[in-house]
Amino acid sequence: MSRLPCLCCLLLSVVGQSLLLPLEAQEPTELKVMFYNCENLMDTVDDPLTADDDFTPRGARHWTAFRLWEKLNHLSRVILAAGEGRPPVVVGLAEVENDSVLHYWTRSRAMRKLGYRYLITSGIDTRGIDVGLLYQPEMYRLLGWEALRIKMPRDTRPTRDLLHAWGRILSGDTLDVIVCHLPSRLGGTRSSRPARQAAHKRLREVLDSLLYIRQYPKLIVMGDMNDYPATRTFLHDLRLSDPERATVRSHEMYDLMIPLHRQLNQGKLKTGTHKYDGQWGFLDHFLVNGALLDSTAAISLRNPGPFSLPFMLTEDRAHFGTRPLRSYYGYKWEAGYSDHLPIVVDLVIR
């Protein structure tokens, strides 16, 4: 009578054969990082301490709960589309009035299933707007965060705080994210420049500190800088380099919008992130340290650029081509998305 092989022998045989099979390289994981200036994402309640009177039901813009929810649904649609089936792991936000807006947004029907948590500053901007961050806790395990005040020149109105968060990602690395919305160009580029330079100084201090204390720094700065990639004071103050024309070094900072700005001027790119006086440009930026530009590293970034789909654009009747479909065009309700297009970049984890 034949004997059946014992279970242990079968297991040893299978294991032995498997050890002879070639190991397949694990496919890298690609996640989106996104920044979006939301264009006046305000609640409908009048705050007596800020200049938000226009954004109330009885205000000049007739800002009602219905319009707020319509805007939130539109912004949700953009975030879902930008993720291409997988929502961005972190989303930096500008022009958000307070945490109540993000509380209701993240619990809305469109956003609840995505599992976002949020952070938001509570600054002293005269309009009452702040910067925020949406993040997915499974993909970005928050370790800590802080709001950083910017000391402005005398007789200059206050600006938004910087939001600095740090968290663990799938590779095991700590990723520092800084979200900012620097002082506007209101009153003219030259007269408003000192305010932005004060913000540059504070941001550079934070970057220098992180590059010093982190053993293997991974830094992403995202925000509306209210300056273009070719602005000399912006590049000089923050000591930024062109990632395509410089020898990339781990502890130096690079503006990912510089090559895109060049492509826009050469006609190779159709849109920037903002259109002013008929001209597209990049006011919204990703700034990163050189370690994130190493395509062989455990974590790197690639494919930065503006994100748009046809539903986010409308005909530019005042000039030519298209422009962002806004919530308001002047005081006219356009029922759109924002006066900015978002920017995205792929976070590649190996």
XYZ file of C-alpha atoms in Angstrom:
350
model
C 0.000 0.000 0.000
C 1.417 3.425 -0.985
C 2.085 5.956 1.718
C 0.965 9.582 1.524
C 3.735 12.164 1.986
C 3.593 13.966 5.282
C 2.353 17.553 5.410
C 5.741 18.847 6.581
C 7.442 17.275 3.550
C 4.965 18.947 1.209
C 5.501 22.351 2.838
C 9.273 21.992 2.677
C 8.996 21.062 -0.985
C 6.853 24.120 -1.801
C 9.097 26.479 0.161
C 12.200 25.055 -1.477
C 10.721 25.598 -4.942
C 9.619 29.127 -4.096
C 13.125 30.050 -3.037
C 14.285 29.251 -6.532
C 11.744 31.594 -8.164
C 13.037 35.049 -9.166
C 11.964 37.868 -6.878
C 9.781 40.453 -8.593
C 10.519 44.094 -7.905
C 7.745 45.748 -5.968
C 5.888 48.337 -8.012
C 6.306 51.891 -6.676
C 3.284 53.546 -5.113
C 2.240 56.874 -6.627
C 0.212 59.320 -4.563
C -0.889 62.843 -5.392
C 0.067 65.969 -3.494
C -2.096 68.979 -4.261
C -2.377 72.690 -3.505
C -5.504 74.719 -4.196
C -6.327 78.377 -3.629
C -10.072 78.006 -3.069
C -11.053 81.647 -3.704
C -12.895 82.880 -0.633
C -14.085 79.667 0.997
C -16.063 81.555 3.633
C -18.821 80.639 6.044
C -22.041 82.658 5.969
C -21.744 84.150 9.465
C -20.604 87.727 9.983
C -17.480 87.901 12.129
C -17.399 91.368 13.755
C -13.593 91.173 14.056
C -12.879 90.670 10.339
C -13.812 92.246 7.008
C -16.083 89.426 5.862
C -19.329 91.423 5.563
C -19.650 90.808 1.801
C -19.779 87.054 2.396
C -23.060 86.918 4.287
C -26.614 86.391 3.017
C -27.281 90.122 3.242
C -23.842 91.163 2.058
C -22.862 92.516 -1.346
C -22.184 89.000 -2.679
C -25.349 87.444 -1.243
C -23.318 84.557 0.158
C -25.886 81.981 1.271
C -25.708 78.448 2.654
C -26.844 77.157 -0.740
C -23.933 78.889 -2.508
C -21.470 77.656 0.104
C -22.587 74.034 -0.300
C -22.516 74.346 -4.085
C -18.947 75.594 -3.878
C -17.938 72.796 -1.510
C -19.392 70.217 -3.899
C -17.452 71.787 -6.761
C -14.177 71.745 -4.828
C -14.814 68.114 -3.893
C -15.261 67.293 -7.568
C -11.873 68.829 -8.365
C -10.095 66.913 -5.600
C -11.640 63.627 -6.706
C -10.725 64.271 -10.334
C -7.161 65.302 -9.497
C -6.573 62.039 -7.642
C -7.398 59.992 -10.756
C -9.252 57.370 -8.756
C -7.172 57.773 -5.597
C -7.600 61.050 -3.687
C -4.488 63.158 -2.980
C -2.690 62.140 0.207
C -2.340 65.785 1.276
C -4.101 68.898 -0.027
C -2.856 72.353 0.911
C -5.577 75.026 0.929
C -5.566 78.812 0.779
C -8.393 81.302 1.402
C -10.334 79.259 3.971
C -12.109 81.315 6.608
C -12.111 78.955 9.590
C -12.278 75.396 10.881
C -16.078 75.263 10.734
C -15.916 75.357 6.932
C -13.483 72.433 6.853
C -15.496 70.581 9.494
C -18.633 70.621 7.357
C -16.732 70.023 4.141
C -14.886 66.912 5.330
C -18.188 65.509 6.627
C -20.127 66.231 3.460
C -21.435 63.340 1.374
C -18.797 63.829 -1.316
C -15.833 63.987 1.067
C -16.810 61.752 4.009
C -15.838 58.517 2.273
C -12.343 59.860 1.522
C -11.479 59.949 5.223
C -9.719 63.299 5.271
C -8.737 65.004 8.489
C -7.801 68.650 8.526
C -5.563 71.293 10.057
C -6.091 75.053 9.844
C -4.343 78.117 11.206
C -6.085 80.869 13.134
C -4.250 83.990 12.091
C -4.857 87.723 12.156
C -5.513 88.409 8.484
C -7.894 91.361 8.143
C -10.316 89.390 5.960
C -10.214 86.469 8.354
C -8.867 83.927 5.868
C -6.362 81.231 6.757
C -4.483 78.318 5.229
C -5.340 74.690 5.845
C -4.313 71.124 5.110
C -6.377 68.050 4.327
C -4.577 64.767 4.901
C -5.337 61.056 4.853
C -4.163 59.640 8.201
C -3.499 56.155 6.798
C -1.079 57.533 4.217
C 0.250 60.541 6.134
C 0.577 59.729 9.829
C 0.632 63.119 11.452
C 3.385 63.552 14.042
C 2.812 67.228 14.780
C 2.010 70.644 13.382
C 2.343 74.335 14.162
C 1.166 77.735 12.946
C 3.972 80.238 12.385
C 3.327 83.978 12.610
C 4.994 86.348 10.134
C 6.280 89.648 11.516
C 5.281 92.345 9.038
C 6.898 95.747 8.422
C 5.475 98.724 10.276
C 2.267 100.179 8.794
C 1.658 96.977 6.843
C -1.498 94.973 7.389
C -1.055 91.483 8.890
C -0.946 88.391 6.723
C -1.716 84.691 6.968
C 0.321 82.383 9.197
C 2.426 79.584 7.748
C 1.149 76.072 8.456
C 3.897 73.527 9.107
C 2.973 69.840 9.492
C 5.216 66.804 9.728
C 4.172 63.185 9.340
C 5.298 59.654 8.500
C 4.650 58.268 5.024
C 4.684 54.701 3.670
C 8.440 54.691 3.059
C 9.041 55.396 6.756
C 10.376 58.871 5.999
C 9.230 62.005 7.766
C 7.708 64.442 5.278
C 7.555 68.108 6.270
C 4.807 70.094 4.549
C 4.515 73.875 4.720
C 1.392 75.601 3.386
C 1.480 79.331 2.767
C -0.443 82.207 1.259
C 1.946 85.131 1.093
C 0.903 88.820 1.054
C -0.987 89.952 -2.025
C 0.094 92.320 -4.783
C -2.700 94.751 -3.870
C -1.599 98.320 -4.410
C 1.051 97.369 -6.969
C 3.903 94.896 -7.172
C 6.589 97.321 -6.005
C 4.712 98.864 -3.078
C 3.573 95.460 -1.812
C 6.988 93.817 -2.184
C 8.288 94.592 1.363
C 5.387 92.635 2.843
C 6.224 89.566 0.759
C 9.905 89.903 1.558
C 9.071 89.801 5.270
C 7.210 86.546 4.597
C 10.178 85.244 2.564
C 12.468 85.898 5.510
C 10.250 83.953 7.924
C 9.794 81.057 5.520
C 13.518 80.833 4.847
C 14.218 80.741 8.594
C 11.867 77.757 8.919
C 13.482 75.970 5.961
C 17.009 76.539 7.277
C 15.981 75.143 10.660
C 14.423 72.004 9.161
C 17.326 71.383 6.805
C 19.635 71.577 9.824
C 17.744 69.412 12.330
C 16.464 66.695 9.973
C 19.024 63.980 9.274
C 17.391 63.155 5.936
C 15.130 66.149 5.178
C 12.123 65.798 2.886
C 10.461 69.203 2.510
C 7.520 70.344 0.400
C 6.431 73.976 0.492
C 3.159 74.616 -1.324
C 1.255 77.824 -1.633
C 0.113 80.961 -3.352
C 3.300 83.020 -3.256
C 1.797 86.014 -5.099
C 5.002 86.114 -7.138
C 5.956 84.504 -10.429
C 8.858 82.055 -10.875
C 10.905 84.725 -12.647
C 10.590 87.296 -9.827
C 14.143 88.051 -8.719
C 13.409 89.019 -5.129
C 11.351 85.844 -4.662
C 14.125 83.593 -5.969
C 16.879 85.521 -4.168
C 15.183 85.806 -0.772
C 14.282 82.121 -0.633
C 17.522 80.988 -2.357
C 15.687 78.924 -4.949
C 17.241 77.147 -7.919
C 15.983 75.787 -11.232
C 15.739 71.973 -10.947
C 16.554 71.575 -14.653
C 19.599 73.821 -14.794
C 21.298 73.262 -11.461
C 23.281 70.457 -9.897
C 20.698 69.097 -7.489
C 21.852 69.015 -3.876
C 19.923 67.444 -1.023
C 19.968 70.460 1.299
C 19.138 73.138 -1.272
C 15.674 74.319 -2.327
C 14.216 74.203 -5.833
C 11.125 75.775 -7.401
C 9.313 73.180 -9.497
C 7.410 75.936 -11.300
C 10.480 77.448 -12.980
C 10.589 74.888 -15.836
C 6.797 75.167 -16.228
C 7.035 78.952 -16.417
C 9.575 78.534 -19.187
C 7.316 76.106 -21.063
C 4.403 78.536 -20.721
C 6.445 81.348 -22.275
C 7.519 79.027 -25.101
C 3.930 78.101 -25.870
C 4.441 74.462 -24.823
C 1.998 74.774 -21.927
C -1.560 76.053 -22.298
C -2.312 77.263 -18.775
C -0.669 78.430 -15.593
C -2.532 78.596 -12.304
C -3.902 82.127 -12.529
C -4.843 84.462 -15.377
C -4.399 88.201 -15.044
C -5.005 90.765 -17.782
C -5.210 88.016 -20.372
C -1.931 86.330 -19.392
C -1.529 82.974 -17.676
C 1.124 82.712 -14.983
C 2.214 80.725 -11.953
C 1.454 82.379 -8.625
C 1.103 78.952 -6.990
C 4.293 76.980 -6.353
C 5.833 73.764 -5.129
C 9.224 74.337 -3.474
C 11.170 71.198 -2.534
C 14.594 70.241 -1.285
C 16.896 68.361 -3.617
C 16.493 64.977 -1.913
C 12.961 64.752 -3.339
C 14.281 65.135 -6.887
C 16.363 61.946 -6.725
C 14.338 59.482 -8.814
C 16.225 56.500 -7.309
C 15.450 57.377 -3.685
C 12.793 55.700 -1.533
C 10.619 58.805 -1.910
C 10.684 61.328 -4.736
C 8.483 63.747 -6.657
C 7.706 63.948 -10.352
C 5.247 65.388 -12.883
C 4.429 68.727 -11.211
C 1.976 70.985 -12.976
C -1.384 72.723 -13.017
C -4.470 70.546 -13.006
C -7.546 71.402 -15.043
C -10.414 69.723 -16.833
C -12.862 71.454 -19.197
C -15.501 71.909 -16.491
C -13.058 74.080 -14.481
C -12.592 76.576 -17.332
C -14.757 79.036 -19.223
C -14.388 81.283 -22.258
C -12.319 84.405 -21.637
C -14.508 86.950 -23.394
C -12.435 89.918 -22.240
C -9.249 88.588 -23.832
C -8.892 85.227 -25.575
C -8.849 81.517 -24.914
C -10.081 80.309 -21.547
C -9.852 81.335 -17.904
C -10.726 79.659 -14.587
C -14.459 79.386 -13.954
C -14.735 81.334 -10.727
C -17.235 81.506 -7.907
C -17.532 85.231 -8.517
C -16.456 87.313 -11.491
C -16.341 90.677 -9.797
C -19.640 90.626 -7.910
C -21.381 88.367 -10.418
C -22.042 84.814 -9.217
C -20.525 82.404 -11.763
C -21.243 79.276 -9.711
C -17.774 78.003 -10.547
C -14.761 76.694 -8.699
C -11.965 79.201 -8.073
C -9.997 81.994 -9.720
C -6.936 79.712 -9.436
C -6.256 76.287 -10.866
C -4.740 73.775 -8.437
C -1.265 72.339 -8.780
C -0.427 68.659 -8.330
C 2.703 66.542 -8.140
C 3.202 62.786 -7.880
C 4.702 61.453 -4.651
C 6.508 58.229 -5.607
C 7.234 55.737 -2.819
C 9.396 52.689 -3.521
